[in-house]
């Protein structure tokens, strides 16, 4: 490992915010310098409880996050925040507003706020997100909040990486129906009906309750009404998150959930390894196999078997 990366890891372990920022940028870029980071970092992770906050653009996720930071800080907890934008190849930009909005925590050493987009990481956000969360974890966070924009598959992947998933809805027209379509009803551990100060809140709450009645999950997610701009309902949201955590811990579900997550991550890493090895080490063989399949000399499965055998012989590398 390069000396400067080793220094960065040491800085992260001391909770230095500059080091946290730089290491998360490295994760985002997915550069070769990352090699050897996780083996140093990983033993220092596993302490943080992770909370995913997702919902449609403008639903109030950042405003809620800001409030939750303040709430957590009042308990003396160290908080990490990762704002992930699956739709953008750039961090900054749209998320810059979030950083500005969270300026009130800018000088607080107990708060780390970073944003991340897809950029260079070959495994995409599904691999980059858990790595970035581990950086915040290793830096000493008790709680890591992951904010994701949108209500699609990529977001579900990101929030899957969390211990408690909070889905933010608004009284807006058909918002909750869209969430149902996107499969968010199944992924939500806690629902927030934000902007409860706005018209239609009561109607939306009723419809959401009805929708959840139809669900067959073992545990019905709590619904919390908030008005993030005034801070109303934030204590209730914090309590609901704590309740879900306690429920999972009592039933051994948290360990199960984390194990599933690790299994998924390992699969993704292996798949990504194989993909990149095709390009890096077996390009010619690959082209040749494609040609032979096209000439009907081999069927695609036989070709894939040959490729897997060949790729398995390549000595291990770290990305
Ligand atoms: N009336 C009202 N406005 C709110 C509330 N919460 C947030 N807003 C406003 O809604 C707008 C969007 O809030 P954000 O917190 O940036 O929403 P977001 O979900 O993080 O947005 P993106 O990250 O762009 O998807 C801002 O103008 C907020 O001030 C609320 O409870 N009531
Ligand atoms: Mg936001």
CSV table of C-alpha atoms and ligand atoms in Angstrom, one decimal:
chain,number,residue,atom,x,y,z
A,1,UNK,CA,0.0,0.0,0.0
A,2,UNK,CA,1.2,3.5,-0.8
A,3,UNK,CA,2.4,5.4,2.2
A,4,UNK,CA,-0.1,8.3,1.6
A,5,UNK,CA,-3.0,5.9,1.6
A,6,UNK,CA,-1.8,4.3,4.8
A,7,UNK,CA,-1.6,7.8,6.3
A,8,UNK,CA,-5.1,8.5,5.2
A,9,UNK,CA,-6.4,5.4,6.9
A,10,UNK,CA,-4.6,6.4,10.1
A,11,UNK,CA,-6.2,9.8,9.8
A,12,UNK,CA,-9.6,8.3,9.4
A,13,UNK,CA,-9.1,6.1,12.5
A,14,UNK,CA,-8.2,9.3,14.4
A,15,UNK,CA,-11.5,10.8,13.2
A,16,UNK,CA,-9.9,13.5,11.1
A,17,UNK,CA,-12.4,15.0,8.7
A,18,UNK,CA,-10.0,15.8,6.0
A,19,UNK,CA,-8.8,12.2,5.8
A,20,UNK,CA,-12.5,11.0,5.8
A,21,UNK,CA,-13.2,13.3,2.9
A,22,UNK,CA,-10.2,12.2,0.9
A,23,UNK,CA,-10.7,8.5,1.5
A,24,UNK,CA,-14.4,8.7,0.4
A,25,UNK,CA,-13.3,10.5,-2.7
A,26,UNK,CA,-10.9,7.6,-3.4
A,27,UNK,CA,-13.7,5.1,-2.9
A,28,UNK,CA,-15.9,7.2,-5.2
A,29,UNK,CA,-13.2,7.2,-7.9
A,30,UNK,CA,-12.5,3.5,-7.4
A,31,UNK,CA,-8.9,4.1,-8.2
A,32,UNK,CA,-6.1,1.5,-7.7
A,33,UNK,CA,-4.8,3.4,-4.6
A,34,UNK,CA,-7.8,1.8,-2.8
A,35,UNK,CA,-6.0,-1.5,-2.8
A,36,UNK,CA,-5.1,-2.4,0.8
A,37,UNK,CA,-7.5,0.2,2.3
A,38,UNK,CA,-10.2,-2.2,3.4
A,39,UNK,CA,-7.9,-4.7,5.1
A,40,UNK,CA,-6.7,-1.9,7.4
A,41,UNK,CA,-10.1,-0.3,7.8
A,42,UNK,CA,-12.4,-3.2,8.2
A,43,UNK,CA,-11.2,-4.4,11.7
A,44,UNK,CA,-12.2,-0.9,12.9
A,45,UNK,CA,-15.8,-1.1,11.6
A,46,UNK,CA,-19.0,-2.6,12.7
A,47,UNK,CA,-19.8,-0.2,15.5
A,48,UNK,CA,-22.0,2.3,13.6
A,49,UNK,CA,-25.8,1.8,13.2
A,50,UNK,CA,-26.8,2.7,9.7
A,51,UNK,CA,-30.0,4.5,8.7
A,52,UNK,CA,-31.0,4.8,5.1
A,53,UNK,CA,-33.3,7.8,4.1
A,54,UNK,CA,-34.8,7.6,0.7
A,55,UNK,CA,-37.7,9.2,-1.2
A,56,UNK,CA,-38.6,11.3,-4.2
A,57,UNK,CA,-36.6,14.4,-5.1
A,58,UNK,CA,-37.5,17.3,-2.9
A,59,UNK,CA,-39.4,15.1,-0.3
A,60,UNK,CA,-37.4,16.7,2.5
A,61,UNK,CA,-34.7,14.1,3.0
A,62,UNK,CA,-31.9,16.5,3.6
A,63,UNK,CA,-33.9,18.7,5.9
A,64,UNK,CA,-34.9,15.6,7.9
A,65,UNK,CA,-31.3,14.5,8.0
A,66,UNK,CA,-30.2,17.8,9.3
A,67,UNK,CA,-32.8,17.5,12.1
A,68,UNK,CA,-31.7,14.0,12.9
A,69,UNK,CA,-28.1,15.1,13.2
A,70,UNK,CA,-29.1,17.7,15.7
A,71,UNK,CA,-31.1,15.1,17.6
A,72,UNK,CA,-28.4,12.5,17.6
A,73,UNK,CA,-25.8,15.1,18.7
A,74,UNK,CA,-27.9,16.0,21.7
A,75,UNK,CA,-27.4,12.5,22.8
A,76,UNK,CA,-23.7,12.9,22.3
A,77,UNK,CA,-23.6,10.6,19.4
A,78,UNK,CA,-21.0,11.0,16.6
A,79,UNK,CA,-22.9,11.1,13.2
A,80,UNK,CA,-21.7,10.4,9.7
A,81,UNK,CA,-23.8,11.4,6.7
A,82,UNK,CA,-23.4,10.1,3.2
A,83,UNK,CA,-25.6,11.7,0.5
A,84,UNK,CA,-25.7,9.4,-2.5
A,85,UNK,CA,-26.9,10.4,-5.9
A,86,UNK,CA,-27.5,7.3,-8.1
A,87,UNK,CA,-28.7,9.5,-11.0
A,88,UNK,CA,-25.6,11.6,-11.3
A,89,UNK,CA,-22.0,10.8,-12.3
A,90,UNK,CA,-20.9,13.8,-10.3
A,91,UNK,CA,-21.0,14.6,-6.7
A,92,UNK,CA,-21.2,18.2,-5.7
A,93,UNK,CA,-23.6,19.8,-8.1
A,94,UNK,CA,-27.1,19.3,-6.9
A,95,UNK,CA,-25.8,18.0,-3.6
A,96,UNK,CA,-23.9,21.1,-3.0
A,97,UNK,CA,-27.1,22.7,-1.7
A,98,UNK,CA,-27.3,20.0,0.9
A,99,UNK,CA,-23.8,20.8,2.2
A,100,UNK,CA,-24.7,24.4,2.4
A,101,UNK,CA,-27.9,23.6,4.2
A,102,UNK,CA,-26.0,21.5,6.7
A,103,UNK,CA,-23.5,24.3,7.4
A,104,UNK,CA,-24.8,24.5,10.9
A,105,UNK,CA,-22.8,21.3,11.6
A,106,UNK,CA,-19.8,22.5,9.6
A,107,UNK,CA,-17.6,23.2,12.6
A,108,UNK,CA,-18.8,20.3,14.7
A,109,UNK,CA,-16.1,17.6,15.0
A,110,UNK,CA,-18.7,15.0,15.9
A,111,UNK,CA,-20.3,15.2,12.4
A,112,UNK,CA,-19.0,14.0,9.1
A,113,UNK,CA,-20.9,14.9,6.0
A,114,UNK,CA,-19.9,13.6,2.5
A,115,UNK,CA,-21.7,13.2,-0.8
A,116,UNK,CA,-21.0,10.6,-3.4
A,117,UNK,CA,-22.0,9.8,-7.0
A,118,UNK,CA,-21.2,6.8,-9.2
A,119,UNK,CA,-18.1,8.1,-10.9
A,120,UNK,CA,-15.3,5.6,-11.5
A,121,UNK,CA,-16.1,2.8,-9.1
A,122,UNK,CA,-16.5,-0.3,-11.3
A,123,UNK,CA,-18.9,-2.0,-9.0
A,124,UNK,CA,-21.1,1.0,-9.0
A,125,UNK,CA,-22.9,2.3,-5.9
A,126,UNK,CA,-23.8,-1.1,-4.8
A,127,UNK,CA,-20.1,-1.6,-3.9
A,128,UNK,CA,-19.0,1.9,-3.3
A,129,UNK,CA,-21.7,2.7,-0.8
A,130,UNK,CA,-20.8,0.0,1.8
A,131,UNK,CA,-17.1,1.0,1.5
A,132,UNK,CA,-17.9,4.7,2.0
A,133,UNK,CA,-20.1,3.8,5.0
A,134,UNK,CA,-17.2,1.9,6.5
A,135,UNK,CA,-15.0,4.9,6.2
A,136,UNK,CA,-17.5,6.9,8.3
A,137,UNK,CA,-17.9,4.0,10.7
A,138,UNK,CA,-14.1,3.6,11.2
A,139,UNK,CA,-13.9,7.4,11.8
A,140,UNK,CA,-15.9,6.8,14.9
A,141,UNK,CA,-19.5,7.4,13.9
A,142,UNK,CA,-22.2,5.9,16.2
A,143,UNK,CA,-24.8,6.5,13.5
A,144,UNK,CA,-24.4,6.7,9.8
A,145,UNK,CA,-27.2,8.3,7.8
A,146,UNK,CA,-27.3,7.5,4.1
A,147,UNK,CA,-29.5,9.8,2.0
A,148,UNK,CA,-30.5,8.7,-1.5
A,149,UNK,CA,-32.5,10.5,-4.1
A,150,UNK,CA,-35.4,8.9,-5.9
A,151,UNK,CA,-37.5,5.8,-5.7
A,152,UNK,CA,-36.0,3.3,-8.1
A,153,UNK,CA,-33.9,0.1,-8.1
A,154,UNK,CA,-30.6,1.8,-7.6
A,155,UNK,CA,-32.0,3.5,-4.5
A,156,UNK,CA,-33.3,0.3,-3.1
A,157,UNK,CA,-29.8,-1.2,-3.5
A,158,UNK,CA,-28.4,1.7,-1.6
A,159,UNK,CA,-30.9,1.6,1.2
A,160,UNK,CA,-30.5,-2.2,1.4
A,161,UNK,CA,-27.1,-1.4,2.7
A,162,UNK,CA,-28.6,0.0,5.9
A,163,UNK,CA,-29.8,-1.4,9.2
A,164,UNK,CA,-33.0,0.7,9.2
A,165,UNK,CA,-34.6,2.1,6.0
A,166,UNK,CA,-36.7,5.2,6.3
A,167,UNK,CA,-38.9,6.0,3.3
A,168,UNK,CA,-39.9,9.7,3.1
A,169,UNK,CA,-43.3,10.5,1.4
A,170,UNK,CA,-45.1,13.7,1.1
A,171,UNK,CA,-48.8,14.6,0.8
A,172,UNK,CA,-48.0,15.2,-2.9
A,173,UNK,CA,-50.3,13.8,-5.5
A,174,UNK,CA,-50.0,10.0,-5.8
A,175,UNK,CA,-46.6,10.0,-4.1
A,176,UNK,CA,-47.3,7.0,-1.9
A,177,UNK,CA,-48.8,5.1,-4.9
A,178,UNK,CA,-45.6,5.6,-6.8
A,179,UNK,CA,-43.7,4.4,-3.8
A,180,UNK,CA,-45.8,1.2,-3.8
A,181,UNK,CA,-45.1,0.7,-7.4
A,182,UNK,CA,-41.4,1.0,-6.9
A,183,UNK,CA,-41.5,-1.7,-4.3
A,184,UNK,CA,-40.7,0.7,-1.5
A,185,UNK,CA,-43.5,-0.5,0.7
A,186,UNK,CA,-41.6,-3.7,1.2
A,187,UNK,CA,-38.2,-2.1,1.9
A,188,UNK,CA,-39.5,0.5,4.4
A,189,UNK,CA,-38.9,-0.1,8.1
A,190,UNK,CA,-40.2,3.3,9.0
A,191,UNK,CA,-42.4,5.6,6.9
A,192,UNK,CA,-42.2,9.4,7.2
A,193,UNK,CA,-45.0,11.5,6.0
A,194,UNK,CA,-43.1,14.7,5.7
A,195,UNK,CA,-44.5,18.1,4.9
A,196,UNK,CA,-47.4,17.3,7.1
A,197,UNK,CA,-48.0,21.0,7.3
A,198,UNK,CA,-49.2,20.9,3.7
A,199,UNK,CA,-52.6,20.2,2.3
A,200,UNK,CA,-53.7,16.6,1.8
A,201,UNK,CA,-51.6,15.2,4.7
A,202,UNK,CA,-54.5,13.6,6.4
A,203,UNK,CA,-55.7,12.0,3.2
A,204,UNK,CA,-52.3,10.7,2.4
A,205,UNK,CA,-51.9,9.2,5.9
A,206,UNK,CA,-55.2,7.4,5.5
A,207,UNK,CA,-54.2,6.0,2.1
A,208,UNK,CA,-50.8,4.9,3.3
A,209,UNK,CA,-52.3,3.1,6.3
A,210,UNK,CA,-54.7,1.3,4.0
A,211,UNK,CA,-51.9,0.3,1.8
A,212,UNK,CA,-49.9,-1.1,4.7
A,213,UNK,CA,-52.9,-3.1,5.9
A,214,UNK,CA,-52.6,-5.1,2.7
A,215,UNK,CA,-49.0,-6.0,3.4
A,216,UNK,CA,-48.2,-9.3,4.9
A,217,UNK,CA,-44.9,-8.5,6.6
A,218,UNK,CA,-44.3,-9.7,10.1
A,219,UNK,CA,-43.9,-6.2,11.4
A,220,UNK,CA,-45.9,-3.2,10.2
A,221,UNK,CA,-43.6,-0.3,9.7
A,222,UNK,CA,-44.3,2.8,11.9
A,223,UNK,CA,-45.7,5.8,10.1
A,224,UNK,CA,-44.4,9.1,11.5
A,225,UNK,CA,-45.7,12.5,10.5
A,226,UNK,CA,-43.1,15.2,10.3
A,227,UNK,CA,-42.7,18.8,9.3
A,228,UNK,CA,-38.9,18.9,8.8
A,229,UNK,CA,-38.8,22.6,8.4
A,230,UNK,CA,-40.3,23.3,11.8
A,231,UNK,CA,-38.8,20.2,13.5
A,232,UNK,CA,-42.2,18.7,14.3
A,233,UNK,CA,-42.2,14.9,14.6
A,234,UNK,CA,-38.4,14.6,14.7
A,235,UNK,CA,-38.4,13.2,18.2
A,236,UNK,CA,-41.0,10.6,17.1
A,237,UNK,CA,-39.0,9.7,14.1
A,238,UNK,CA,-35.9,9.2,16.2
A,239,UNK,CA,-37.9,7.0,18.6
A,240,UNK,CA,-39.3,5.0,15.7
A,241,UNK,CA,-35.8,4.3,14.4
A,242,UNK,CA,-34.7,3.3,17.9
A,243,UNK,CA,-37.8,1.0,18.2
A,244,UNK,CA,-37.0,-0.7,14.9
A,245,UNK,CA,-33.4,-1.1,16.0
A,246,UNK,CA,-34.4,-2.7,19.3
A,247,UNK,CA,-36.9,-5.0,17.6
A,248,UNK,CA,-34.2,-6.3,15.3
A,249,UNK,CA,-31.7,-6.7,18.0
A,250,UNK,CA,-34.1,-8.6,20.3
A,251,UNK,CA,-35.1,-11.0,17.6
A,252,UNK,CA,-31.6,-11.5,16.2
A,253,UNK,CA,-32.7,-9.9,12.9
A,254,UNK,CA,-30.0,-7.4,12.8
A,255,UNK,CA,-27.3,-10.0,12.6
A,256,UNK,CA,-29.3,-11.8,9.9
A,257,UNK,CA,-29.8,-8.7,7.9
A,258,UNK,CA,-26.1,-7.8,8.1
A,259,UNK,CA,-25.1,-11.3,7.1
A,260,UNK,CA,-27.4,-11.2,4.1
A,261,UNK,CA,-25.7,-7.9,3.2
A,262,UNK,CA,-22.2,-9.3,3.4
A,263,UNK,CA,-23.3,-12.3,1.3
A,264,UNK,CA,-24.7,-9.9,-1.3
A,265,UNK,CA,-21.6,-7.8,-1.2
A,266,UNK,CA,-19.3,-10.8,-1.7
A,267,UNK,CA,-21.3,-11.9,-4.7
A,268,UNK,CA,-21.1,-8.5,-6.2
A,269,UNK,CA,-17.3,-8.3,-5.6
A,270,UNK,CA,-16.7,-11.7,-7.2
A,271,UNK,CA,-18.9,-10.8,-10.2
A,272,UNK,CA,-17.1,-7.5,-10.6
A,273,UNK,CA,-13.7,-9.3,-10.4
A,274,UNK,CA,-14.6,-11.7,-13.1
A,275,UNK,CA,-16.0,-8.9,-15.3
A,276,UNK,CA,-12.8,-6.8,-15.0
A,277,UNK,CA,-10.6,-9.9,-15.5
A,278,UNK,CA,-12.2,-10.5,-18.8
A,279,UNK,CA,-11.1,-7.1,-19.9
A,280,UNK,CA,-7.7,-7.0,-18.2
A,281,UNK,CA,-6.3,-10.5,-18.8
A,282,UNK,CA,-8.5,-12.5,-21.2
A,283,UNK,CA,-9.5,-10.0,-23.8
A,284,UNK,CA,-8.1,-12.0,-26.7
A,285,UNK,CA,-9.3,-15.3,-25.4
A,286,UNK,CA,-12.7,-13.8,-24.9
A,287,UNK,CA,-12.9,-12.4,-28.4
A,288,UNK,CA,-11.8,-15.8,-29.7
A,289,UNK,CA,-14.5,-17.6,-27.7
A,290,UNK,CA,-17.1,-15.2,-29.0
A,291,UNK,CA,-16.0,-15.9,-32.5
A,292,UNK,CA,-16.2,-19.7,-31.9
A,293,UNK,CA,-19.7,-19.4,-30.5
A,294,UNK,CA,-20.7,-17.4,-33.5
A,295,UNK,CA,-19.3,-20.1,-35.8
A,296,UNK,CA,-21.3,-22.7,-33.8
A,297,UNK,CA,-18.2,-24.5,-32.7
A,298,UNK,CA,-19.1,-23.9,-29.1
A,299,UNK,CA,-22.4,-23.2,-27.3
A,300,UNK,CA,-22.4,-20.1,-25.1
A,301,UNK,CA,-22.4,-22.2,-21.9
A,302,UNK,CA,-19.4,-24.2,-22.9
A,303,UNK,CA,-17.6,-21.0,-23.7
A,304,UNK,CA,-18.6,-19.5,-20.4
A,305,UNK,CA,-17.3,-22.6,-18.6
A,306,UNK,CA,-14.0,-22.3,-20.5
A,307,UNK,CA,-13.7,-18.7,-19.5
A,308,UNK,CA,-14.5,-19.3,-15.8
A,309,UNK,CA,-11.9,-22.0,-15.7
A,310,UNK,CA,-9.3,-19.7,-17.3
A,311,UNK,CA,-10.2,-16.7,-15.1
A,312,UNK,CA,-10.0,-18.7,-11.9
A,313,UNK,CA,-6.3,-19.4,-12.6
A,314,UNK,CA,-5.5,-15.7,-12.6
A,315,UNK,CA,-3.8,-14.9,-9.3
A,316,UNK,CA,-5.9,-12.8,-6.8
A,317,UNK,CA,-5.7,-9.1,-7.0
A,318,UNK,CA,-7.4,-6.3,-5.2
A,319,UNK,CA,-9.5,-4.7,-8.0
B,1,LIG,N1,-43.6,23.0,3.9
B,1,LIG,C1,-42.6,22.1,4.1
B,1,LIG,N2,-41.5,22.2,3.4
B,1,LIG,C2,-40.5,21.3,3.6
B,1,LIG,C3,-40.5,20.4,4.6
B,1,LIG,N3,-39.4,19.7,4.6
B,1,LIG,C4,-38.6,20.2,3.6
B,1,LIG,N4,-39.3,21.2,3.0
B,1,LIG,C5,-38.8,22.0,1.9
B,1,LIG,O1,-38.7,21.2,0.7
B,1,LIG,C6,-37.6,21.5,-0.1
B,1,LIG,C7,-36.8,20.3,-0.4
B,1,LIG,O2,-36.2,19.8,0.9
B,1,LIG,P1,-34.9,18.9,0.9
B,1,LIG,O3,-34.6,18.6,2.3
B,1,LIG,O4,-33.8,19.5,0.1
B,1,LIG,O5,-35.4,17.7,0.1
B,1,LIG,P2,-34.6,16.4,-0.4
B,1,LIG,O6,-35.5,15.3,-0.4
B,1,LIG,O7,-33.3,16.3,0.3
B,1,LIG,O8,-34.3,16.9,-1.9
B,1,LIG,P3,-33.3,16.2,-2.9
B,1,LIG,O9,-32.0,15.8,-2.2
B,1,LIG,O10,-33.0,17.2,-3.9
B,1,LIG,O11,-34.0,15.0,-3.5
B,1,LIG,C8,-36.9,22.6,0.6
B,1,LIG,O12,-37.3,23.8,0.1
B,1,LIG,C9,-37.4,22.4,2.1
B,1,LIG,O13,-37.3,23.6,2.8
B,1,LIG,C10,-41.7,20.3,5.4
B,1,LIG,O14,-41.9,19.5,6.3
B,1,LIG,N5,-42.7,21.2,5.1
B,2,LIG,MG1,-31.3,16.1,-0.4
